[in-house]
């Protein structure tokens, strides 16, 4: 585990293929007879920040939930950090502890204190000692700017603070990849910035990130690449400059004109 | 807010400065600061005589209350012959328990008291009301248990048990309330003892030349059977609830069939099963069979309440558990069950109280003499043949006491866990 982590940056510098953190090949996803994902392929490199855009119901959530198997894809293949996501439970647990996820509704554990929310994963999955886990948690709470809230319960925090705890909880597993599913959509406007600031800092630190968001300022400033989804398929992708100044597809133009 | 006071204020002097202070004081404090006469009048106005119809209702309920209390007082102090109870208290409490094993009862008593004290210290705190309830209950217990030549000894034993409760309470009170190593250690120590308390008590009473199982009777038997059914019911109910919610059809169907079958017939019917079917096919001790049936019966109901709690949790809780890398069972154990059980505490305690009262059915069906059975034996002796009412009133009181304690404890748990306010 630790040797892998130490080795990957060096390996990444040499060859471009081992640079690929996530490889998605032709996946389909059906809910009953509704097709939520239609032949989606995407490759995401290490340290890359990918922002996923698209109208509501276009399959953005379904897509990123497939990446840690909260949804199972029906066909195609997904590789995360070289491990294939399939029915093998060992693979699944290995991948889930490499991939952090932040939800729109925070999904903190309401019966646990902020501290326990964060230390749970490291202690139970990574088998870290209590003391180390708490030390790590305090560092992360400092990093997201709310160390003084450690002993509170989620219900006692504001939405923005809860989402920052959720980010700290995901980071506590020391993941290589972070998935964000509309992390600011449930927040009051005045709290959006505090969460985006944390995400920005995380992006600068070199984390590989996939972010579903409607925050165009964030997308323009932070993203390396934008991916536009519609009706379960990738319609267009490119750099922020390409997207905001020179979009090619009609559907992309329509979407951007509505949202900007 | 500002118009809370009636405009024509009858006591101008002391009230005027209060008005000025009202702005800063929290509501509870202002009320306490108001003159007694105003408070009393206001209370009477609001609670007893809000309107003409209210006056009538108040009068009617007051007269009913007075009549009932009068009859109760007359019955208790004039009509009743309580010797039927006092003369038979060993029979009623301990039934056929051998006299030379009395120390076992006291050890069990002390053990339970210690657990109660420890639990209170750990998870709650004893308020003035609890103590106000415990003192008369304790005096009553001393009176009932002190018998014959051994009166002094049983009083002493009782005081020792009470002291154990106090010491355990004080010790566990010192454990910090926040999560921490000390608290985790204490939970790990106390939890298993609580879960195994029923078998431990049985060991104390029966092991190494203690009572035989057919000597367990009286109130003691109710006190043994009900917790066995309740704790056993939880052990049966939790897996059933999880199983019923399972995505694997065979498992969920099996659990559903179990739950619906058990709930489809009354407890009396299942007690017959314990007596005849289990007795003929499997055999074994009748008390053990009865406990199994009580656990199996209660488990089906507990399962439904717990399933309600499971369903009340948003899917995001499972997903968040998986997303931090917890496998399904660990998510269930660490995230889902603690929350689901918390939600289902009120109906679970309701079921526990109901089972406690249902233990009164047991001697109707089975050749086991719990409190109702011993009461019948007491009457059947002949001397007190006319005092049936007294003994059943007493039995009812004994059932009520425990039911009352359980409902108080449930309220306490709900409050300290903040059920419904998250
Ligand atoms: N569990 C599910 N069962 C059935 N349909 C679903 C489920 N989850 C999502 N869908 C459908 O799949 C489509 C894509 O959903 P989603 O990925 O959540 O879209 P987005 O996140 O882009 O708004 C929607 O039409 C939604 O109704
Ligand atoms: Mg979505």
XYZ file of C-alpha atoms and ligand atoms in Angstrom:
710
model
C 0.000 0.000 0.000
C 2.561 2.567 1.090
C 5.079 1.423 -1.492
C 2.462 1.869 -4.175
C 1.787 5.400 -3.055
C 5.449 6.244 -2.993
C 6.012 4.725 -6.402
C 3.168 6.252 -8.373
C 4.431 9.833 -8.853
C 7.768 8.566 -10.097
C 6.132 6.096 -12.448
C 3.784 8.813 -13.650
C 6.711 10.922 -14.708
C 8.082 8.210 -16.960
C 5.195 6.766 -18.931
C 1.914 8.338 -19.841
C -0.217 5.181 -19.553
C 0.459 4.653 -15.836
C -0.582 8.274 -15.516
C -4.168 7.214 -16.103
C -6.002 7.171 -12.804
C -9.433 6.233 -14.090
C -10.239 4.483 -17.322
C -13.879 4.142 -18.314
C -14.539 2.055 -21.420
C -17.932 2.035 -23.114
C -20.129 1.715 -20.050
C -23.908 1.455 -20.143
C -26.243 1.740 -17.219
C -29.914 0.850 -17.206
C -32.562 1.510 -14.572
C -35.236 -0.970 -15.630
C -35.798 -0.069 -19.266
C -34.483 3.481 -18.877
C -30.938 3.960 -20.085
C -29.139 6.335 -17.740
C -25.665 5.960 -19.297
C -25.126 5.308 -22.965
C -21.689 4.151 -24.087
C -19.660 6.481 -21.893
C -15.872 6.388 -22.245
C -13.498 8.670 -20.410
C -9.922 8.587 -19.204
C -8.784 10.712 -16.315
C -5.120 11.304 -15.578
C -3.509 11.618 -12.193
C -3.802 15.134 -10.699
C -6.396 16.055 -13.280
C -9.414 18.160 -12.292
C -12.431 17.205 -14.363
C -15.685 19.130 -14.035
C -18.796 17.337 -15.227
C -21.607 19.520 -16.554
C -25.031 18.781 -17.895
C -28.729 19.312 -17.419
C -30.567 17.646 -14.571
C -31.227 13.968 -15.237
C -28.436 13.686 -17.798
C -26.649 10.938 -15.837
C -23.896 12.922 -14.119
C -24.557 11.439 -10.697
C -25.013 7.978 -12.103
C -21.664 8.305 -13.862
C -19.604 9.311 -10.865
C -21.444 6.860 -8.609
C -20.353 4.110 -10.978
C -16.745 5.078 -10.272
C -16.923 3.744 -6.715
C -19.638 1.256 -7.504
C -22.468 2.841 -5.603
C -24.120 1.990 -8.918
C -23.108 -1.083 -10.894
C -22.561 -0.540 -14.600
C -24.249 -3.075 -16.866
C -21.636 -3.315 -19.597
C -18.220 -1.901 -20.418
C -15.269 -1.749 -18.061
C -13.979 0.615 -15.396
C -10.429 0.663 -14.047
C -9.518 2.750 -11.062
C -5.805 3.060 -10.329
C -5.232 -0.092 -12.330
C -7.845 -2.182 -10.528
C -10.946 -3.280 -12.400
C -14.327 -2.582 -10.794
C -16.217 -5.840 -11.009
C -17.967 -8.345 -8.798
C -14.779 -9.067 -6.913
C -15.421 -7.739 -3.427
C -11.725 -7.374 -2.625
C -11.312 -5.060 -5.591
C -14.339 -3.143 -4.496
C -13.068 -2.536 -0.973
C -9.621 -1.661 -2.265
C -11.079 0.903 -4.646
C -13.502 2.399 -2.181
C -10.738 3.207 0.206
C -8.818 4.910 -2.650
C -11.766 6.982 -3.794
C -13.292 9.623 -1.555
C -16.797 10.850 -2.205
C -18.623 14.014 -1.196
C -22.401 14.052 -1.562
C -24.867 16.812 -2.259
C -26.680 16.070 1.006
C -23.428 15.727 3.016
C -24.574 12.364 4.462
C -22.669 12.829 7.684
C -23.380 10.241 10.373
C -25.738 12.120 12.695
C -25.179 9.828 15.690
C -21.425 10.445 15.722
C -19.455 13.527 16.648
C -17.543 15.384 13.945
C -14.373 13.762 15.246
C -15.848 10.252 15.097
C -17.295 10.895 11.648
C -13.771 11.500 10.434
C -11.905 8.828 12.418
C -14.364 6.010 11.686
C -12.981 5.068 8.278
C -9.279 5.298 9.192
C -9.836 3.256 12.352
C -12.154 0.592 11.009
C -10.926 0.244 7.442
C -7.296 1.363 7.588
C -6.816 -0.091 11.096
C -5.185 3.101 12.247
C -4.781 3.567 15.992
C -7.260 5.849 17.684
C -4.589 8.359 18.567
C -3.219 8.566 15.019
C -6.705 8.787 13.566
C -7.586 11.680 15.844
C -4.361 13.451 15.054
C -5.086 13.068 11.365
C -8.658 14.265 11.879
C -7.485 17.396 13.658
C -5.049 18.156 10.842
C -7.850 17.777 8.321
C -10.230 19.919 10.336
C -7.535 22.594 10.411
C -7.197 22.216 6.692
C -10.914 22.739 6.080
C -10.915 25.556 8.620
C -13.091 24.262 11.477
C -10.851 22.652 14.109
C -12.993 24.132 16.897
C -16.007 22.035 15.839
C -14.398 18.655 16.482
C -16.542 17.654 19.449
C -19.868 18.841 18.040
C -22.496 16.756 16.312
C -23.377 17.305 12.657
C -26.811 18.751 13.451
C -25.116 21.556 15.391
C -23.201 22.801 12.343
C -24.178 24.994 9.412
C -24.525 23.442 5.984
C -21.192 24.801 4.835
C -19.458 23.449 7.927
C -21.121 20.062 7.478
C -19.935 19.837 3.909
C -16.407 20.720 4.997
C -16.569 17.953 7.599
C -17.729 15.618 4.839
C -14.692 16.592 2.787
C -12.427 16.012 5.785
C -14.073 12.627 6.336
C -13.357 11.615 2.761
C -9.783 12.911 2.926
C -9.136 10.967 6.120
C -8.992 7.791 4.051
C -6.075 9.412 2.222
C -7.693 8.778 -1.141
C -6.002 9.207 -4.485
C -9.199 10.412 -6.122
C -12.014 12.607 -4.875
C -15.509 12.561 -6.330
C -17.843 15.489 -5.704
C -21.527 15.247 -6.603
C -22.917 18.786 -6.597
C -21.231 19.595 -3.281
C -22.640 23.112 -3.074
C -26.148 22.589 -4.448
C -27.762 22.139 -1.043
C -26.029 25.163 0.461
C -27.199 28.699 1.096
C -25.369 31.143 -1.190
C -23.227 32.618 1.581
C -21.796 29.182 2.389
C -20.921 28.134 -1.126
C -17.655 30.017 -1.164
C -16.237 28.415 1.971
C -16.711 24.972 0.435
C -15.384 25.969 -2.973
C -12.298 27.459 -1.312
C -11.552 24.138 0.337
C -11.994 22.357 -2.996
C -9.759 24.845 -4.727
C -7.019 24.291 -2.163
C -7.417 20.552 -2.613
C -7.081 20.906 -6.380
C -3.888 22.910 -5.958
C -2.458 20.201 -3.695
C -2.507 17.809 -6.653
C -5.550 15.667 -5.870
C -7.247 13.931 -8.780
C -10.802 15.273 -8.749
C -14.051 14.712 -10.582
C -16.566 17.384 -9.752
C -20.194 17.586 -10.783
C -21.166 21.210 -10.293
C -23.087 24.128 -11.682
C -20.555 26.619 -10.299
C -19.196 27.978 -13.565
C -16.686 30.271 -11.881
C -15.123 27.276 -10.190
C -15.183 25.273 -13.424
C -13.522 28.009 -15.430
C -10.850 28.685 -12.858
C -9.973 25.262 -11.496
C -10.867 22.631 -14.087
C -8.320 21.143 -16.447
C -11.116 19.694 -18.509
C -14.868 20.040 -18.749
C -17.086 17.143 -19.763
C -20.603 17.851 -20.927
C -23.230 15.135 -20.418
C -26.634 14.974 -22.018
C -29.101 12.083 -22.070
C -26.567 9.728 -20.542
C -23.815 10.356 -23.077
C -20.709 12.523 -23.260
C -21.592 15.179 -25.797
C -18.485 17.318 -25.717
C -15.318 17.769 -23.712
C -12.402 20.166 -23.641
C -10.547 22.846 -21.738
C -12.461 25.670 -20.029
C -11.285 28.058 -22.754
C -12.613 25.756 -25.452
C -15.880 25.362 -23.627
C -16.698 28.899 -22.709
C -15.303 30.580 -25.804
C -15.723 28.104 -28.583
C -18.225 25.303 -27.868
C -18.907 23.111 -30.909
C -22.114 21.225 -30.197
C -25.549 22.835 -30.336
C -26.643 21.169 -27.110
C -23.591 22.489 -25.303
C -24.245 26.002 -26.539
C -27.874 25.788 -25.491
C -26.937 24.519 -22.031
C -24.286 27.167 -21.509
C -26.616 29.927 -22.677
C -29.157 28.806 -20.080
C -26.754 28.508 -17.222
C -24.455 31.520 -17.695
C -44.661 38.516 23.607
C -45.081 41.968 25.138
C -48.821 41.425 25.620
C -48.428 38.273 27.601
C -49.568 39.933 30.823
C -53.247 40.765 31.259
C -53.635 44.546 30.951
C -55.357 45.328 34.269
C -52.620 44.105 36.498
C -53.859 43.518 40.040
C -50.514 44.021 41.784
C -49.012 47.213 40.356
C -46.187 47.740 42.830
C -43.922 44.720 42.399
C -44.960 44.042 38.840
C -43.905 47.336 37.313
C -40.131 46.776 37.580
C -40.643 43.212 36.397
C -42.059 44.526 33.168
C -38.923 46.418 32.470
C -36.840 43.344 33.100
C -38.994 41.124 30.955
C -37.141 42.030 27.858
C -33.898 40.455 28.960
C -35.041 37.516 31.065
C -35.851 34.160 29.483
C -39.558 33.257 29.858
C -39.146 30.553 32.499
C -37.321 32.869 34.845
C -39.863 35.689 34.624
C -42.625 33.369 35.533
C -40.750 32.178 38.577
C -40.210 35.775 39.590
C -43.888 36.662 39.478
C -45.752 36.959 42.788
C -47.199 33.711 44.047
C -50.807 34.882 44.157
C -50.722 35.927 40.504
C -49.072 32.681 39.495
C -51.583 30.561 41.346
C -54.536 32.461 39.968
C -53.172 32.319 36.449
C -52.495 28.597 36.780
C -56.020 27.933 38.047
C -57.480 30.064 35.291
C -55.535 28.329 32.550
C -55.686 24.775 33.765
C -58.981 24.461 35.585
C -61.508 27.098 34.576
C -60.798 28.403 31.083
C -64.517 28.620 30.128
C -68.009 27.779 31.496
C -67.878 24.330 29.867
C -64.416 23.992 31.344
C -65.779 24.788 34.793
C -68.320 22.016 34.430
C -65.746 19.524 33.211
C -63.410 20.463 36.022
C -66.152 19.933 38.592
C -67.151 16.592 37.098
C -63.605 15.281 36.942
C -62.853 16.568 40.442
C -65.830 14.712 41.871
C -64.909 11.541 40.020
C -61.351 11.863 41.280
C -62.502 12.404 44.854
C -64.892 9.475 44.657
C -62.190 7.168 43.310
C -59.652 8.293 45.882
C -62.249 7.893 48.596
C -63.084 4.369 47.585
C -59.380 3.541 47.295
C -58.684 4.935 50.752
C -61.654 3.136 52.258
C -60.567 -0.114 50.620
C -56.938 0.222 51.638
C -57.361 1.341 55.221
C -60.709 0.004 56.291
C -62.052 -2.820 54.179
C -58.969 -4.732 53.154
C -57.302 -7.391 55.229
C -53.708 -7.063 54.136
C -52.595 -10.019 56.200
C -53.299 -12.125 53.133
C -50.367 -10.331 51.559
C -48.067 -9.880 54.529
C -48.490 -13.430 55.765
C -47.807 -14.808 52.324
C -45.059 -12.499 51.197
C -42.402 -15.172 50.830
C -44.829 -17.225 48.763
C -45.762 -14.218 46.643
C -42.240 -12.991 46.087
C -40.120 -16.094 46.029
C -42.689 -18.880 45.777
C -41.073 -22.239 46.313
C -37.560 -20.875 46.548
C -35.712 -22.801 49.255
C -35.336 -20.767 52.434
C -31.764 -21.847 53.003
C -30.841 -20.359 49.655
C -32.057 -16.915 50.562
C -28.566 -15.475 50.294
C -28.692 -16.302 46.582
C -31.673 -14.032 46.173
C -29.799 -11.277 47.868
C -26.694 -11.723 45.781
C -28.852 -11.560 42.659
C -30.611 -8.528 44.095
C -27.319 -6.786 44.797
C -26.048 -7.661 41.319
C -29.112 -6.152 39.653
C -28.985 -3.065 41.840
C -25.321 -2.595 40.966
C -26.156 -2.807 37.264
C -28.974 -0.303 37.658
C -26.677 2.117 39.476
C -23.918 1.681 36.926
C -26.269 2.184 33.980
C -27.761 5.282 35.504
C -24.310 6.680 36.167
C -23.127 5.805 32.701
C -25.999 7.040 30.573
C -28.188 9.210 32.713
C -28.325 10.875 36.074
C -30.490 10.402 39.120
C -32.747 13.383 39.626
C -34.692 14.408 42.691
C -37.787 12.676 41.316
C -35.994 9.356 40.920
C -34.856 9.488 44.516
C -38.333 10.502 45.656
C -39.641 7.400 43.932
C -36.878 5.092 45.104
C -37.080 5.851 48.810
C -40.693 4.745 49.363
C -40.205 1.864 46.929
C -37.160 0.806 48.944
C -38.976 1.078 52.276
C -41.825 -0.949 50.850
C -39.385 -3.585 49.612
C -37.704 -3.787 53.008
C -41.072 -4.278 54.649
C -42.128 -6.973 52.215
C -38.847 -8.827 52.313
C -38.200 -8.638 56.026
C -39.838 -11.722 57.393
C -39.832 -13.573 60.673
C -36.593 -13.964 62.601
C -34.525 -12.892 59.653
C -36.078 -9.421 59.505
C -32.885 -7.746 60.589
C -30.774 -9.681 58.137
C -32.979 -8.998 55.155
C -33.076 -5.317 56.014
C -29.311 -5.321 56.197
C -29.033 -7.150 52.881
C -31.336 -4.657 51.314
C -29.327 -1.733 52.602
C -26.168 -3.328 51.236
C -27.818 -3.628 47.820
C -28.895 0.002 47.984
C -25.335 0.967 48.913
C -24.020 -1.046 45.940
C -26.367 0.887 43.678
C -25.123 4.169 45.078
C -21.466 3.205 44.806
C -21.836 1.921 41.242
C -23.709 5.079 40.348
C -21.042 7.319 41.828
C -18.260 5.350 40.139
C -19.800 5.360 36.674
C -20.887 8.976 37.073
C -17.226 9.936 36.999
C -16.734 8.560 33.505
C -16.618 11.471 31.083
C -19.723 11.865 28.929
C -17.811 12.515 25.727
C -16.406 9.737 23.637
C -12.983 8.782 24.856
C -10.865 5.797 25.846
C -12.272 5.622 29.391
C -15.841 5.666 28.182
C -15.180 3.103 25.483
C -13.603 0.862 28.087
C -16.566 1.297 30.434
C -19.069 0.520 27.676
C -17.083 -2.562 26.722
C -17.113 -3.690 30.345
C -20.741 -2.910 31.163
C -22.344 -3.850 27.834
C -21.680 -7.605 27.896
C -22.603 -7.846 31.586
C -25.938 -6.185 30.813
C -26.539 -8.440 27.829
C -25.727 -11.527 29.913
C -27.406 -10.351 33.107
C -30.301 -12.805 32.853
C -28.119 -15.942 32.554
C -25.870 -14.575 35.304
C -28.833 -14.196 37.639
C -29.930 -17.736 36.806
C -26.469 -18.978 37.637
C -26.512 -17.184 40.955
C -29.887 -18.642 41.831
C -29.413 -22.185 40.632
C -25.785 -23.162 40.296
C -24.113 -25.497 42.769
C -27.035 -26.727 44.835
C -29.275 -23.702 44.520
C -32.913 -23.767 43.579
C -34.285 -26.355 41.163
C -36.120 -24.883 38.233
C -39.494 -26.062 39.567
C -38.798 -24.081 42.709
C -38.612 -20.807 40.815
C -41.961 -19.134 41.199
C -43.764 -16.083 42.492
C -42.849 -12.529 41.525
C -39.283 -13.719 41.131
C -40.362 -15.806 38.158
C -41.981 -12.809 36.437
C -38.790 -10.887 37.066
C -36.774 -13.669 35.439
C -39.030 -14.481 32.492
C -39.739 -10.971 31.252
C -36.110 -9.815 30.898
C -35.248 -13.137 29.276
C -38.020 -12.547 26.754
C -37.058 -8.926 26.187
C -33.292 -9.395 25.838
C -33.790 -12.626 23.891
C -36.353 -10.837 21.735
C -33.802 -8.219 20.788
C -31.274 -10.875 19.884
C -33.900 -12.538 17.693
C -35.442 -9.327 16.372
C -32.344 -7.514 15.115
C -31.247 -10.233 12.658
C -34.864 -10.764 11.611
C -35.293 -7.086 10.810
C -32.078 -7.030 8.799
C -33.063 -10.251 7.084
C -36.501 -9.001 6.157
C -34.938 -5.937 4.554
C -32.422 -8.095 2.681
C -32.202 -8.034 -1.090
C -31.872 -11.813 -1.140
C -35.392 -13.074 -1.661
C -35.034 -16.382 0.181
C -33.777 -14.635 3.278
C -36.347 -11.876 3.282
C -39.194 -14.335 2.645
C -38.055 -16.630 5.434
C -37.931 -13.728 7.855
C -41.289 -12.407 6.708
C -42.934 -15.790 7.125
C -41.484 -16.104 10.612
C -42.574 -12.635 11.654
C -46.065 -12.878 10.268
C -46.640 -16.375 11.620
C -45.621 -15.434 15.131
C -47.600 -12.219 15.082
C -50.599 -14.042 13.677
C -51.351 -15.931 16.881
C -51.728 -14.736 20.455
C -49.126 -15.328 23.127
C -51.380 -17.824 24.845
C -51.269 -19.993 21.755
C -47.485 -19.957 21.694
C -47.372 -20.818 25.373
C -49.384 -23.924 24.520
C -46.732 -24.672 21.952
C -44.117 -24.413 24.697
C -46.091 -26.773 26.861
C -47.081 -29.468 24.424
C -45.318 -29.365 21.086
C -41.883 -28.308 22.280
C -42.356 -30.401 25.392
C -43.144 -33.583 23.483
C -40.674 -33.141 20.679
C -37.689 -31.523 22.280
C -38.331 -31.816 25.965
C -36.124 -29.887 28.291
C -36.859 -27.639 31.159
C -40.231 -25.933 31.090
C -38.853 -22.600 32.221
C -36.236 -22.663 29.480
C -38.888 -23.587 26.917
C -41.063 -20.749 28.129
C -38.213 -18.291 27.856
C -37.489 -19.460 24.329
C -41.122 -18.961 23.376
C -41.201 -15.499 24.957
C -38.038 -14.505 23.070
C -39.328 -15.941 19.802
C -42.653 -14.172 20.277
C -41.207 -10.818 21.316
C -38.526 -11.040 18.633
C -41.122 -10.958 15.868
C -42.552 -7.697 17.173
C -39.150 -6.169 17.878
C -38.150 -7.046 14.320
C -41.017 -5.015 12.908
C -40.194 -1.970 15.020
C -36.523 -2.175 14.131
C -37.400 -2.572 10.470
C -39.361 0.665 10.785
C -36.207 2.322 12.093
C -34.132 0.844 9.267
C -36.546 2.148 6.669
C -36.583 5.597 8.209
C -32.894 6.057 7.430
C -32.018 7.736 4.144
C -30.118 5.670 1.583
C -27.329 8.224 1.806
C -26.308 6.756 5.168
C -25.527 3.380 3.587
C -23.799 5.093 0.690
C -21.678 7.268 2.940
C -20.653 4.164 4.872
C -19.671 2.354 1.675
C -17.919 5.442 0.373
C -15.535 5.520 3.337
C -14.741 1.900 2.539
C -16.860 0.095 5.132
C -18.169 -3.259 3.889
C -21.902 -3.943 4.100
C -21.893 -5.599 7.520
C -19.671 -2.988 9.093
C -21.866 -0.219 7.689
C -24.853 -1.955 9.193
C -23.166 -2.388 12.544
C -21.556 1.029 12.881
C -23.842 3.369 10.980
C -27.268 1.922 10.355
C -28.187 -0.133 13.424
C -27.260 2.462 16.052
C -29.522 4.968 14.340
C -32.321 2.498 13.606
C -32.388 1.216 17.193
C -32.470 4.756 18.479
C -35.527 5.522 16.375
C -37.277 2.352 17.492
C -36.685 2.700 21.227
C -40.223 3.927 22.054
C -42.079 1.001 20.425
C -39.450 -1.459 21.657
C -40.000 -0.353 25.236
C -43.751 -0.485 24.617
C -43.346 -4.097 23.560
C -41.177 -4.780 26.604
C -43.847 -3.393 28.926
C -46.494 -5.401 27.164
C -44.466 -8.599 27.557
C -43.881 -7.829 31.215
C -47.624 -7.672 31.788
C -48.208 -10.743 29.641
C -46.093 -12.829 31.990
C -49.240 -12.790 34.126
C -50.789 -15.151 31.559
C -48.204 -17.810 32.104
C -49.678 -19.585 35.082
C -53.031 -19.743 33.341
C -51.567 -21.987 30.681
C -48.472 -23.546 32.124
C -47.777 -25.348 35.358
C -45.532 -22.459 36.375
C -46.527 -20.292 39.277
C -45.565 -16.734 38.696
C -47.110 -13.971 40.823
C -50.676 -14.664 39.716
C -50.177 -18.381 40.290
C -48.739 -17.827 43.766
C -51.606 -15.492 44.515
C -54.001 -18.283 43.726
C -52.044 -20.650 45.946
C -52.200 -18.104 48.747
C -55.970 -17.942 48.473
C -56.287 -21.660 48.090
C -54.798 -22.202 51.536
C -58.237 -21.485 52.911
C -57.505 -19.025 55.654
C -57.781 -16.080 53.310
C -60.414 -17.467 50.996
C -62.403 -14.242 51.236
C -59.483 -11.956 50.492
C -59.175 -12.486 46.796
C -59.552 -8.800 45.946
C -56.718 -7.761 48.234
C -54.256 -10.152 46.753
C -55.088 -9.318 43.149
C -54.964 -5.595 43.877
C -51.552 -6.206 45.341
C -50.481 -8.236 42.308
C -51.721 -5.467 40.021
C -49.671 -2.967 41.996
C -46.572 -5.112 41.623
C -47.051 -5.271 37.862
C -47.702 -1.565 37.727
C -44.510 -0.636 39.571
C -42.234 -2.289 37.041
C -44.284 -1.089 34.067
C -44.087 2.439 35.458
C -40.330 2.230 35.931
C -39.906 0.946 32.389
C -41.912 3.756 30.867
C -39.952 6.317 32.891
C -36.669 4.798 31.790
C -37.867 4.868 28.193
C -38.690 8.569 28.434
C -35.275 9.109 29.942
C -33.534 7.247 27.131
C -35.523 9.090 24.490
C -34.617 12.423 25.981
C -30.934 11.672 26.398
C -30.661 10.312 22.865
C -32.657 13.181 21.428
C -35.054 10.910 19.504
C -36.921 12.959 16.935
C -34.895 16.113 17.376
C -32.044 15.523 15.034
N -32.028 4.430 -8.648
C -32.638 4.851 -9.768
N -33.718 4.209 -10.258
C -34.334 4.619 -11.389
N -33.954 5.667 -12.091
C -32.894 6.375 -11.683
C -32.186 6.008 -10.494
N -31.174 6.886 -10.308
C -31.247 7.757 -11.329
N -32.267 7.445 -12.157
C -32.619 8.165 -13.382
O -31.476 8.228 -14.179
C -31.392 9.500 -14.793
C -30.064 10.126 -14.509
O -30.021 10.470 -13.143
P -28.800 11.213 -12.478
O -27.577 10.472 -12.790
O -29.138 11.389 -11.047
O -28.815 12.616 -13.223
P -28.087 13.964 -12.848
O -27.198 13.712 -11.687
O -27.371 14.343 -14.062
O -29.167 14.940 -12.520
C -32.564 10.312 -14.314
O -33.577 10.298 -15.291
C -33.030 9.576 -13.082
O -34.420 9.693 -12.937
Mg -27.271 14.491 -9.709
